[in-house]
Structures are given as structure tokens and as C-alpha cells.
CSV table of C-alpha atoms and ligand atoms in Angstrom, one decimal:
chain,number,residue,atom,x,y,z
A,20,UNK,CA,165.3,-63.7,74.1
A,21,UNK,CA,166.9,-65.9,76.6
A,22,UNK,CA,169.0,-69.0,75.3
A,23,UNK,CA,167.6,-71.7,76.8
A,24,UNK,CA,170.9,-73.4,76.1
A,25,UNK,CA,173.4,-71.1,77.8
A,26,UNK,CA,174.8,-72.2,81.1
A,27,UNK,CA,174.0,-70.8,84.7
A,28,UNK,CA,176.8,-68.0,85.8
A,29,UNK,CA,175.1,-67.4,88.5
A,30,UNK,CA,173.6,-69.9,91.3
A,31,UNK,CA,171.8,-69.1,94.8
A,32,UNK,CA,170.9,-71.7,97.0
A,33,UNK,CA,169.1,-71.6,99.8
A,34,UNK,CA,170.3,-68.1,100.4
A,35,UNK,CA,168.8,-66.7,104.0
A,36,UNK,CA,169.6,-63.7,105.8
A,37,UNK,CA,168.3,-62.9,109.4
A,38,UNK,CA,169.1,-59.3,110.9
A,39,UNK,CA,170.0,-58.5,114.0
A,40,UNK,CA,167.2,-57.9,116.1
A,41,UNK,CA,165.7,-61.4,114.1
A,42,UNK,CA,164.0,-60.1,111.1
A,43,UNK,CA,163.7,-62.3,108.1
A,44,UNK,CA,164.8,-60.9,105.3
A,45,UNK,CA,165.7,-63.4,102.8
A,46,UNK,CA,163.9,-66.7,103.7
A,47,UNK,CA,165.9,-69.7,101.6
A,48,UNK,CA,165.9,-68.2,98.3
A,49,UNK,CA,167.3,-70.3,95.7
A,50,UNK,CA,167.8,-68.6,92.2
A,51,UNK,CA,169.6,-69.5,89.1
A,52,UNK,CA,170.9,-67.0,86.2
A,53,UNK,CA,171.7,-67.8,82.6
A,54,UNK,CA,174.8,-66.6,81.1
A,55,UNK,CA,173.5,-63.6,78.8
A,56,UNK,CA,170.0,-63.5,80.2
A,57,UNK,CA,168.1,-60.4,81.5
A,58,UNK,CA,166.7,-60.7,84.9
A,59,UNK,CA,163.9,-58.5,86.3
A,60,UNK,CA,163.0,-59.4,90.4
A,61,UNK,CA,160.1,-57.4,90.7
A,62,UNK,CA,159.1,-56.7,94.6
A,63,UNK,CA,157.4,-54.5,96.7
A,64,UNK,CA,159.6,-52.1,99.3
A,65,UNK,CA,161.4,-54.2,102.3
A,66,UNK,CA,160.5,-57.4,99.8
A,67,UNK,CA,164.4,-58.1,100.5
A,68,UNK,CA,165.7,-57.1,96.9
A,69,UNK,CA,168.4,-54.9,98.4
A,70,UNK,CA,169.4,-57.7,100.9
A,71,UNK,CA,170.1,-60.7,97.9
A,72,UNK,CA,171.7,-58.5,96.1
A,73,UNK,CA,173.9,-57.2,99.0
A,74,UNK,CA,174.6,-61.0,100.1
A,75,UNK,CA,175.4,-62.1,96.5
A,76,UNK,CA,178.0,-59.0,96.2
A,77,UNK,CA,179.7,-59.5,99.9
A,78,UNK,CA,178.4,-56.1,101.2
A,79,UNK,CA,176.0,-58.2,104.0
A,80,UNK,CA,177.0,-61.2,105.3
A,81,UNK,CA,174.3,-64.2,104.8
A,82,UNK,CA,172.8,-66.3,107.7
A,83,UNK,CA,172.6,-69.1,105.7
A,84,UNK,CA,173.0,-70.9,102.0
A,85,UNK,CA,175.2,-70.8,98.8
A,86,UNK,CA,176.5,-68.5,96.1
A,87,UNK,CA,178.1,-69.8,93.4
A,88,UNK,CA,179.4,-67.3,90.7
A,89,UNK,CA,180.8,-68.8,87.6
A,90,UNK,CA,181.9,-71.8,89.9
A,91,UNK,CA,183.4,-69.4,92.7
A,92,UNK,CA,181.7,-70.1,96.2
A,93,UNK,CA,181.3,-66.1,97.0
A,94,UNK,CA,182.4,-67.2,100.8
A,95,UNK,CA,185.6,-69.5,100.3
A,96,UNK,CA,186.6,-67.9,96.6
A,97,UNK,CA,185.0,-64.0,97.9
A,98,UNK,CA,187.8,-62.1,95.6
A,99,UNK,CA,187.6,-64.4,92.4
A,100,UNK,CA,183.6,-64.2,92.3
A,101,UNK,CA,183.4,-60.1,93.0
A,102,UNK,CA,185.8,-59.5,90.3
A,103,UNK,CA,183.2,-61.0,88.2
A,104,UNK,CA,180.3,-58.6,89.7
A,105,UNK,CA,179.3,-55.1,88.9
A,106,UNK,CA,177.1,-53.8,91.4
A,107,UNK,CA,175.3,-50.6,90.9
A,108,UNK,CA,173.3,-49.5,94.2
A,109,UNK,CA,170.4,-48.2,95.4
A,110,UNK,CA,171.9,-45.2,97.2
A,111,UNK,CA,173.6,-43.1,95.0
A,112,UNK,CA,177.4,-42.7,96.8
A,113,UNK,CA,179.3,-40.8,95.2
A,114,UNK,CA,182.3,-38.2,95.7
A,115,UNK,CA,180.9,-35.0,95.5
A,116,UNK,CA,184.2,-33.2,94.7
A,117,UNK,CA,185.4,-36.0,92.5
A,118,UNK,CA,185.3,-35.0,88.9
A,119,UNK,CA,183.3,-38.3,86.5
A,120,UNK,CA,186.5,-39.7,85.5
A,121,UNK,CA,188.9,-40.0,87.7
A,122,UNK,CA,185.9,-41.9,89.6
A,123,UNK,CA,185.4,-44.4,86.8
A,124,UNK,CA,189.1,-44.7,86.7
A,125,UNK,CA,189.6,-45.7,90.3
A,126,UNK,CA,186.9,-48.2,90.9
A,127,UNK,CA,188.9,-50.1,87.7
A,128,UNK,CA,192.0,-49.8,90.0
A,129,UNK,CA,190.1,-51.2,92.7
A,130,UNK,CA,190.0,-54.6,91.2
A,131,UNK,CA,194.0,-54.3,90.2
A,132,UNK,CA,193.0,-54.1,86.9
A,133,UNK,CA,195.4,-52.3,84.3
A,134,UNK,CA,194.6,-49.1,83.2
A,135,UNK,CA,192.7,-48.6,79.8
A,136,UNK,CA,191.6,-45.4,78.8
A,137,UNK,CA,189.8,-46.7,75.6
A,138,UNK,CA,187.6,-48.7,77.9
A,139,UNK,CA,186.9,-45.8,80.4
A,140,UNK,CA,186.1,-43.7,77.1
A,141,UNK,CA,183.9,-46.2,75.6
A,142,UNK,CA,181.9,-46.7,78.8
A,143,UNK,CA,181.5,-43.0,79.2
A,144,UNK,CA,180.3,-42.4,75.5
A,145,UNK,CA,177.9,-45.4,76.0
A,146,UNK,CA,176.6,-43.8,78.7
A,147,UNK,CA,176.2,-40.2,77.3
A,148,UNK,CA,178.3,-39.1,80.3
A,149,UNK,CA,181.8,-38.2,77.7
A,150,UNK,CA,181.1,-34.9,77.5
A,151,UNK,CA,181.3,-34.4,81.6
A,152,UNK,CA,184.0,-36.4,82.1
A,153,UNK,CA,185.8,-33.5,83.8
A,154,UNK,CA,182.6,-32.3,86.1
A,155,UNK,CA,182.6,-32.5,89.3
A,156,UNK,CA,179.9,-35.2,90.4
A,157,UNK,CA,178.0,-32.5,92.1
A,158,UNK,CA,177.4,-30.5,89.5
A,159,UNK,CA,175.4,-33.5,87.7
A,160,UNK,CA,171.7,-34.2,87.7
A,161,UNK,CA,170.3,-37.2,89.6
A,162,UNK,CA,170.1,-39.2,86.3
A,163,UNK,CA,173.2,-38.2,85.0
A,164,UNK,CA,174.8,-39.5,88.8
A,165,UNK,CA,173.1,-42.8,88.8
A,166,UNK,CA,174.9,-43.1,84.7
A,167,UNK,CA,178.1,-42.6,86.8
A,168,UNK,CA,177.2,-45.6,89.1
A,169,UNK,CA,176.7,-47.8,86.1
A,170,UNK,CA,179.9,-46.7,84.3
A,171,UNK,CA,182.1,-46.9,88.1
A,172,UNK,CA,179.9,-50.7,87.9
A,173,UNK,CA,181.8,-51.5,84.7
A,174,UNK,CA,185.3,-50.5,84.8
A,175,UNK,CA,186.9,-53.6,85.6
A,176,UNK,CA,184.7,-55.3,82.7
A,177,UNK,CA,182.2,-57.7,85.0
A,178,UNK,CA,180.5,-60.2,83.2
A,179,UNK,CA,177.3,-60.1,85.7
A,180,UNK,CA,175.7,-56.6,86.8
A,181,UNK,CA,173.7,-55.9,89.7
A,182,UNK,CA,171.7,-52.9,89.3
A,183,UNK,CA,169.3,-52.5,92.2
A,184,UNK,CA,166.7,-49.9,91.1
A,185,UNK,CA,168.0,-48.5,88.1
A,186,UNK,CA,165.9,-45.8,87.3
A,187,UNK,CA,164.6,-44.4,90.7
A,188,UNK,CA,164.4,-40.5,91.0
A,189,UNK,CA,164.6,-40.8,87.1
A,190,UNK,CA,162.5,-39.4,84.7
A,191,UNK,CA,160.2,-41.0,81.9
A,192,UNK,CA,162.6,-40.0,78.9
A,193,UNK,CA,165.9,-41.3,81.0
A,194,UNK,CA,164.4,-44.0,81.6
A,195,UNK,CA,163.9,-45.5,78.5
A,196,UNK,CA,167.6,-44.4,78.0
A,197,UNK,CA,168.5,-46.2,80.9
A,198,UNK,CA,166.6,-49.4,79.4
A,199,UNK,CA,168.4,-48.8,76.3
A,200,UNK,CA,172.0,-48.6,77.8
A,201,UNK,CA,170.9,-51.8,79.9
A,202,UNK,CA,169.8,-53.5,76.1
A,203,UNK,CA,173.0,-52.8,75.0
A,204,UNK,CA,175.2,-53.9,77.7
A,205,UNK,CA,173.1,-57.6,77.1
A,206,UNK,CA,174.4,-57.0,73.8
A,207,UNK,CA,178.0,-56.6,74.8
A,208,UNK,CA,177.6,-60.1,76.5
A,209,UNK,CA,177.1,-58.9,79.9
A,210,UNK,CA,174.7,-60.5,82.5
A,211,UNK,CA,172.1,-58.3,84.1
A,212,UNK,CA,170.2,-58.8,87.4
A,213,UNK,CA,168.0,-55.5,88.4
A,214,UNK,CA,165.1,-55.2,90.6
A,215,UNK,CA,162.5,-52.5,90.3
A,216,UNK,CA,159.1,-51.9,91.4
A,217,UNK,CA,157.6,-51.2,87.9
A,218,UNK,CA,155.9,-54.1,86.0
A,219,UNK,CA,156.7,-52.0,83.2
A,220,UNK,CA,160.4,-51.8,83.9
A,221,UNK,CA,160.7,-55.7,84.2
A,222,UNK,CA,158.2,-56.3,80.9
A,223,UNK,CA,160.5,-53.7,78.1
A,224,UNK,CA,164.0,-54.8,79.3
A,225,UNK,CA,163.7,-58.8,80.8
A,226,UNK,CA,164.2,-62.2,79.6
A,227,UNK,CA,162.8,-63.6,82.9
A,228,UNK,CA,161.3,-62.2,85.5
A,229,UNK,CA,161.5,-63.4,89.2
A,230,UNK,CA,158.9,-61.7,91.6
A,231,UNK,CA,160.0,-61.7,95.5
A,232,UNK,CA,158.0,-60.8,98.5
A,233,UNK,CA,158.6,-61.0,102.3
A,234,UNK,CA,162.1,-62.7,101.8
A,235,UNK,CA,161.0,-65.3,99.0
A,236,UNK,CA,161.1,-65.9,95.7
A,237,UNK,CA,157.5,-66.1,94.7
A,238,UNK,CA,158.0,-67.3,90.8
A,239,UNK,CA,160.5,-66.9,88.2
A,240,UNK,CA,159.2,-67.2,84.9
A,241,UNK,CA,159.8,-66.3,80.9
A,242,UNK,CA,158.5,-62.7,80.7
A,243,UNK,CA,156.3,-63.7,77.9
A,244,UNK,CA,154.7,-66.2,79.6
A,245,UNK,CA,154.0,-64.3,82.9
A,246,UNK,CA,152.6,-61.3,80.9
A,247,UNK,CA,150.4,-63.2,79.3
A,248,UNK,CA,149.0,-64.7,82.5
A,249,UNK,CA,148.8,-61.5,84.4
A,250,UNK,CA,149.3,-58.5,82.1
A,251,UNK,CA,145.4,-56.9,82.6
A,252,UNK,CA,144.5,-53.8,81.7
A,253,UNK,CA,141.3,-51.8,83.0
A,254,UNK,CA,139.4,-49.6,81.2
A,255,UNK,CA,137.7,-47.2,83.4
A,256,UNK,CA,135.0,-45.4,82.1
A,257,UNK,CA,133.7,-42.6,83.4
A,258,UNK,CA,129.3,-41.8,82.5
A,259,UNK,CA,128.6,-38.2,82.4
A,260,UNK,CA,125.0,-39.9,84.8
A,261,UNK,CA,125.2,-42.5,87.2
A,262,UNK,CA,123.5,-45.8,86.7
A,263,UNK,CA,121.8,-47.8,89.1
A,264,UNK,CA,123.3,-51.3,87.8
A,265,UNK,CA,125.0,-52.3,84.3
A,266,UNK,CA,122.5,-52.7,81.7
A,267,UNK,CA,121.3,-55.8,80.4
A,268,UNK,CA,122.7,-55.6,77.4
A,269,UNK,CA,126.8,-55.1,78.9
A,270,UNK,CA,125.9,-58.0,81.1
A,271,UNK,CA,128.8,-59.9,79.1
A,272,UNK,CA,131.6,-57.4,79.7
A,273,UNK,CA,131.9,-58.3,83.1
A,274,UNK,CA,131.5,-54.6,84.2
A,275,UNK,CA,132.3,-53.8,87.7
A,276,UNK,CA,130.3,-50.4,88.3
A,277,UNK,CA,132.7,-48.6,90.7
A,278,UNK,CA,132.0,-44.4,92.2
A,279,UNK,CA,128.1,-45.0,92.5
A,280,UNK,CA,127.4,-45.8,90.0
A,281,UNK,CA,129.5,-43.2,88.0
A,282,UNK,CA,132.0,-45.3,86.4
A,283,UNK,CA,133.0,-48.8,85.1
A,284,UNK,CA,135.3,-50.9,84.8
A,285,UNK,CA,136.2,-53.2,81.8
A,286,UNK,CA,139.1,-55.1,82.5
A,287,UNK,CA,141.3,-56.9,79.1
A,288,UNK,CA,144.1,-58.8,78.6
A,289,UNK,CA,146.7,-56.7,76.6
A,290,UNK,CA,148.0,-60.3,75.1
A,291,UNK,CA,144.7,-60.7,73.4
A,292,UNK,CA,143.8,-60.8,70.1
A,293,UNK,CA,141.6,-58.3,70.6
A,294,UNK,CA,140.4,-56.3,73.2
A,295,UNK,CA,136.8,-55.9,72.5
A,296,UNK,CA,136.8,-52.1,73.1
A,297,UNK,CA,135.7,-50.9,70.3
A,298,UNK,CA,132.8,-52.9,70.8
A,299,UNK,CA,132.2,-52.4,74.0
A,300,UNK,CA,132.2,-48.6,73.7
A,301,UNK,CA,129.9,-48.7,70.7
A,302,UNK,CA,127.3,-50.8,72.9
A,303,UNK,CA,127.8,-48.5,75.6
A,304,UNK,CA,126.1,-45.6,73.6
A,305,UNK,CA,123.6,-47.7,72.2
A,306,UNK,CA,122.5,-48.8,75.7
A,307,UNK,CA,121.7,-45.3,76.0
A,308,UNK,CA,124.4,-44.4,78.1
A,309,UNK,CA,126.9,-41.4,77.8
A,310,UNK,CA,130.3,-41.1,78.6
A,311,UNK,CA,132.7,-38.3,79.6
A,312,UNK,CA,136.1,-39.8,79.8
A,313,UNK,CA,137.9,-42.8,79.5
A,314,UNK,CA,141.5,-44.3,81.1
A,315,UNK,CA,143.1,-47.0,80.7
A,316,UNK,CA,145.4,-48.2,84.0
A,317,UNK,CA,147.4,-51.2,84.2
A,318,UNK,CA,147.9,-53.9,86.9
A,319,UNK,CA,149.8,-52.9,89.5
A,320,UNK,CA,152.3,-54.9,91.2
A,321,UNK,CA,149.6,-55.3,94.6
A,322,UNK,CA,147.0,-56.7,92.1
A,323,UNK,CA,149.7,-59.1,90.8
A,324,UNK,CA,150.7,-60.1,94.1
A,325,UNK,CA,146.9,-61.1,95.3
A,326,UNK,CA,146.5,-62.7,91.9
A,327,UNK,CA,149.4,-65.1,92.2
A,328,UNK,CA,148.6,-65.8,96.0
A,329,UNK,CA,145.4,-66.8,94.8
A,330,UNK,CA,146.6,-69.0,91.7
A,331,UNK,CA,149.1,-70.7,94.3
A,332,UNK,CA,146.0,-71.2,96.7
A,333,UNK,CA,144.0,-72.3,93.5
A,334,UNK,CA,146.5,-75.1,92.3
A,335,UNK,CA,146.6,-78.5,94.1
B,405,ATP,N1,170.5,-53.5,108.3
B,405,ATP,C1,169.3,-53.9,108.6
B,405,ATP,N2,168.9,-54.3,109.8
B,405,ATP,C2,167.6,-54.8,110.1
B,405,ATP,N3,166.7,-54.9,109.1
B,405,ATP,C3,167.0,-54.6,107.9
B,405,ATP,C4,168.3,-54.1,107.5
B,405,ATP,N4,168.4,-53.8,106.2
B,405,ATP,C5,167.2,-54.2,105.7
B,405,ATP,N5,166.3,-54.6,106.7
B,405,ATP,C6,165.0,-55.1,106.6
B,405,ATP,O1,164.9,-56.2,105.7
B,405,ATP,C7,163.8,-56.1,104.8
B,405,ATP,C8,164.2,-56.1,103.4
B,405,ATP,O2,164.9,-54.9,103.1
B,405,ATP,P1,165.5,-54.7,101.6
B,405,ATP,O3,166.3,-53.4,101.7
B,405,ATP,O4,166.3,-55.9,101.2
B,405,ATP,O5,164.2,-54.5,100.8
B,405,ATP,P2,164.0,-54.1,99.2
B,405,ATP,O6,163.2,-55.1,98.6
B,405,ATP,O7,165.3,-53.8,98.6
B,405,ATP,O8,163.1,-52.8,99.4
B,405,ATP,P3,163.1,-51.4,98.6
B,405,ATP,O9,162.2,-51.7,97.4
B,405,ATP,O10,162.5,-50.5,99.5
B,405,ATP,O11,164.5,-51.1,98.2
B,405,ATP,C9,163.1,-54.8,105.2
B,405,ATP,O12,162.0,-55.2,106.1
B,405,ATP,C10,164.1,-54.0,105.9
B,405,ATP,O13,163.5,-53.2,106.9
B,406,MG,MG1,166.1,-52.1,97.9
């Protein structure tokens, strides 16, 4: 849960970044992050997730704005604020020939920090990566090489950690290890800013979650509070015979009839008390009606965009 009392570490302001060539990336996006808290900005591909986190590490030079972290303008005080930062990135860039140790080691030296081999164990145990400590990186799987980005991330001990995309080009079971190890690094006291495309991602592992499109900060809001507003879940069910319209007696479902005819939608909020399928699927067959097959899909993050454009249109 986020502590509502803890102090920001990390504050954007007005933070803008135009390319060369006079794209827009990051439109005055002004952010704060609680010391200890678990951030999820959630965006669509070219939203501009890549480019704050880039101009909040020093890798891309902002157009315009303010980072403070901890108190250290990241412009005037660059080396004071980055020793603070862990960045794991996108692209995986790694070594090849470089054996998973020594390149943990070496991005601690980076930052002049003292050599501890306790902490370069630790890190490496917490990140199931121990017992290939001597492999070569390229003899690692994808997952296992994105592990090494997060344990290179926190050799010199940051207290804030990007993580842009955590657990792309990795599978379903790593990925709720990866959630896990990021759990447990919140544990450790460390704070976590990662993006991701998944609603699912940003629901199991944030406290808030911040949702950016075309280079601006669209809402950031209490997980629990934005799931409950727009966590939906559709029921598609599929009828073994089409029918013309949606019986009298589902009129109250709200049923959209979708594939001529052939299926239906029920769509329920996953917050509810209940979610009236049991019912529904009861008065389904007594309407007469017979089904071959039901899914359930969630809201992806399109629908979630056009929803929130529409609640912002909505409001006065
Ligand atoms: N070096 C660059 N020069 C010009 N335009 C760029 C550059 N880097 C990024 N962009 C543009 O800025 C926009 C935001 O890119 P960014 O990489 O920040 O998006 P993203 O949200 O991280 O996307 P993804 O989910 O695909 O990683 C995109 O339209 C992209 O094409
Ligand atoms: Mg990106």
C-alpha cells in the first residue's frame, strides 16, 4: 500500500522533450513519486514512456522543465541525483562475452562505489541469477539477461529504480517472478517506477498507477481506485444458433449481440460484489437458447484510453 505520509523522492515538473526533426514527445509532464511507493505508467507504444524515463536518468537531454531527485536538480546536481537512480532499459545491452559477474561488479565501480561482494551475492541470489554467475551473458536466456539488467541496475544500491518494460520477451511464469523480485525490492525500501503495456502488469505489482499518451500524463491515481472505475470484464458467449436480437427476457443484461448474431457480450465489473453470471447463464438456457463456449477477456489498454477520453469529455 502506499503511505500516504512518506515524502516525494522524486519530482518532475513541467518536463518536455521535443526531437529533432520537431516531434513532441513529452508535452509538460509534471509527476511526483513517493518515497517507498510502486509506480506503474501504463502507455501505449511511442506514448513517450522511454523518453521520461531517459530525461529523468540523463541519457536524453530535455527541451524543457525540472527534475528534482531527492532535492538534486538532475541538470545543475546531474552526478548527485544518478547515483541515486537504477535504471534498467528497454533494450537489453549487454556484453556478450562478459561472464554475469564481473558485469554486476563493474556497473557498482561505475558509480566509485567500494567493492562488496556480499551485496553483489545477495543481489544475484535474489535474482535466481547465483548459480550463473560465471556464464557468459550469451549463453543466458532472454529472461535470465533482462535479471542481469536489474542486478547491473542495483549494484551501487539506488534508492529509486527505473525499469522500463520489465517483462517484455518474457514469459507468463517469469513474469510473475519478475513481479515478485520487484515486490521484494519495495520491500527492501527501494523506489520503483516501471512502465508496461499490460493493465495486468500495473494492477499485481503498483501502488499508483499513472497512464500517459502522446507525451502527457493522462491521470495518476491509487490503483484501487482506478480499477475499480475501469477494470471491466466481458463475457463473450458464443450460441451454438444465431439469434435475430437478444431476447426479451436478457433485455436487462445489457447484451451487445456481436458475429450475427452468433455471440454476446456481457460486460462486468470485476470489483463487484457480484458479477451476475451465474444468473445470467442460467437465464440464458431458460430463454431457450444454447451455448457452445464461453470467454472471458479483459479491458484492454485502447478501451481504457477511449473510456477515460470520454470521462474527461463527460466532466465539466
Ligand atoms: N531519438 C528520437 N528521435 C526522434 N523521435 C524519437 C526519438 N526517440 C523516440 N522518438 C519518438 O518519440 C515518441 C515516444 O517514444 P518513446 O520511446 O518514449 O515511447 P514509449 O512510450 O517508450 O514506447 P514503447 O512502448 O514502444 O517503448 C515516439 O513517437 C518516438 O517515435
Ligand atoms: Mg519505451
Amino acid at each position: 500500500m502506499p503511505q500516504p505520509m512518506s515524502r516525494p523522492i522524486l519530482s518532475v515538473d513541467g518536463l518536455s522533450k521535443v526531437y529533432e526533426g520537431g516531434f513532441t514527445a513529452l508535452d509538460a509532464v509534471s509527476l511526483e513519486i513517493r518515497e517507498g511507493e510502486i509506480l506503474a505508467l501504463l502507455g501505449p507504444n511511442g506514448a513517450g514512456k522511454t523518453t521520461l524515463i531517459g530525461s529523468v536518468c540523463g541519457l536524453i537531454q530535455p527541451s524543457g522543465g525540472r527534475v528534482l531527485v531527492d532535492g538534486h536538480d538532475t541538470l545543475t546536481d546531474y552526478r548527485a541525483a544518478r547515483r541515486l537512480i537504477g535504471l534498467v532499459p528497454q533494450e537489453i545491452n549487454l556484453e556478450p562475452f562478459e561472464k554475469v559477474i564481473s558485469t554486476v561488479r563493474f556497473s557498482r565501480g561505475l558509480f566509485g562505489k567500494r567493492r562488496n561482494e556480499a551485496l553483489i551475492e545477495r543481489i544475484l541470489r535474489q535474482l535466481s541469477l547465483w548459480d550463473k554467475r560465471d556464464s557468459p551473458i550469451r549463453a543466458l536466456s532472454g529472461g535470465m539477461k533482462r535479471r542481469v539488467l536489474i542486478a547491473k541496475a542495483l549494484a551501487h544500491e539506488p534508492r529509486i529504480l527505473f525499469l522500463d518494460e520489465p517483462s517484455a520477451g518474457v514469459d507468463v511464469e517469469l513474469r510473475r517472478d519478475m513481479w515478485e523480485v520487484v515486490r521484494n525490492l519495495k520491500r527492501d525500501g527501494v523506489t520503483i517506477i516501471l512502465t508496461t503495456h499490460y493493465l495486468e502488469e500495473a494492477e499485481a505489482m503498483a501502488d499508483r498507477i499513472g497512464v500517459i499518451n502522446k507525451g502527457q500524463i493522462l491521470l495518476v491515481e491509487d490503483k484501487d481506485a482506478l480499477m475499480k472505475r475501469l477494470g471491466k470484464k466481458e463475457l463473450v458467449i458464443e450460441l451454438r444458433e444465431p439469434v435475430p436480437a437478444v431476447p426479451e427476457a436478457l433485455r436487462h443484461y445489457g447484451l451487445r449481440p456481436t458475429g450475427n448474431g452468433h455471440r454476446l457480450v456481457y460486460t462486468y465489473d470485476t470489483h463487484g460484489e457480484r458479477t451476475g453470471i451465474t444468473r445470467l447463464l442460467a437465464d440464458i438456457q431458460a430463454a431457450g437458447l444454447h451455448l457452445c463456449d464461453v470467454e472471458t477477456r479483459e479491458s484492454t489498454l485502447e478501451e481504457i484510453f477511449v473510456d477515460l477520453v470520454a470521462e474527461e469529455r463527460a466532466a465539466p
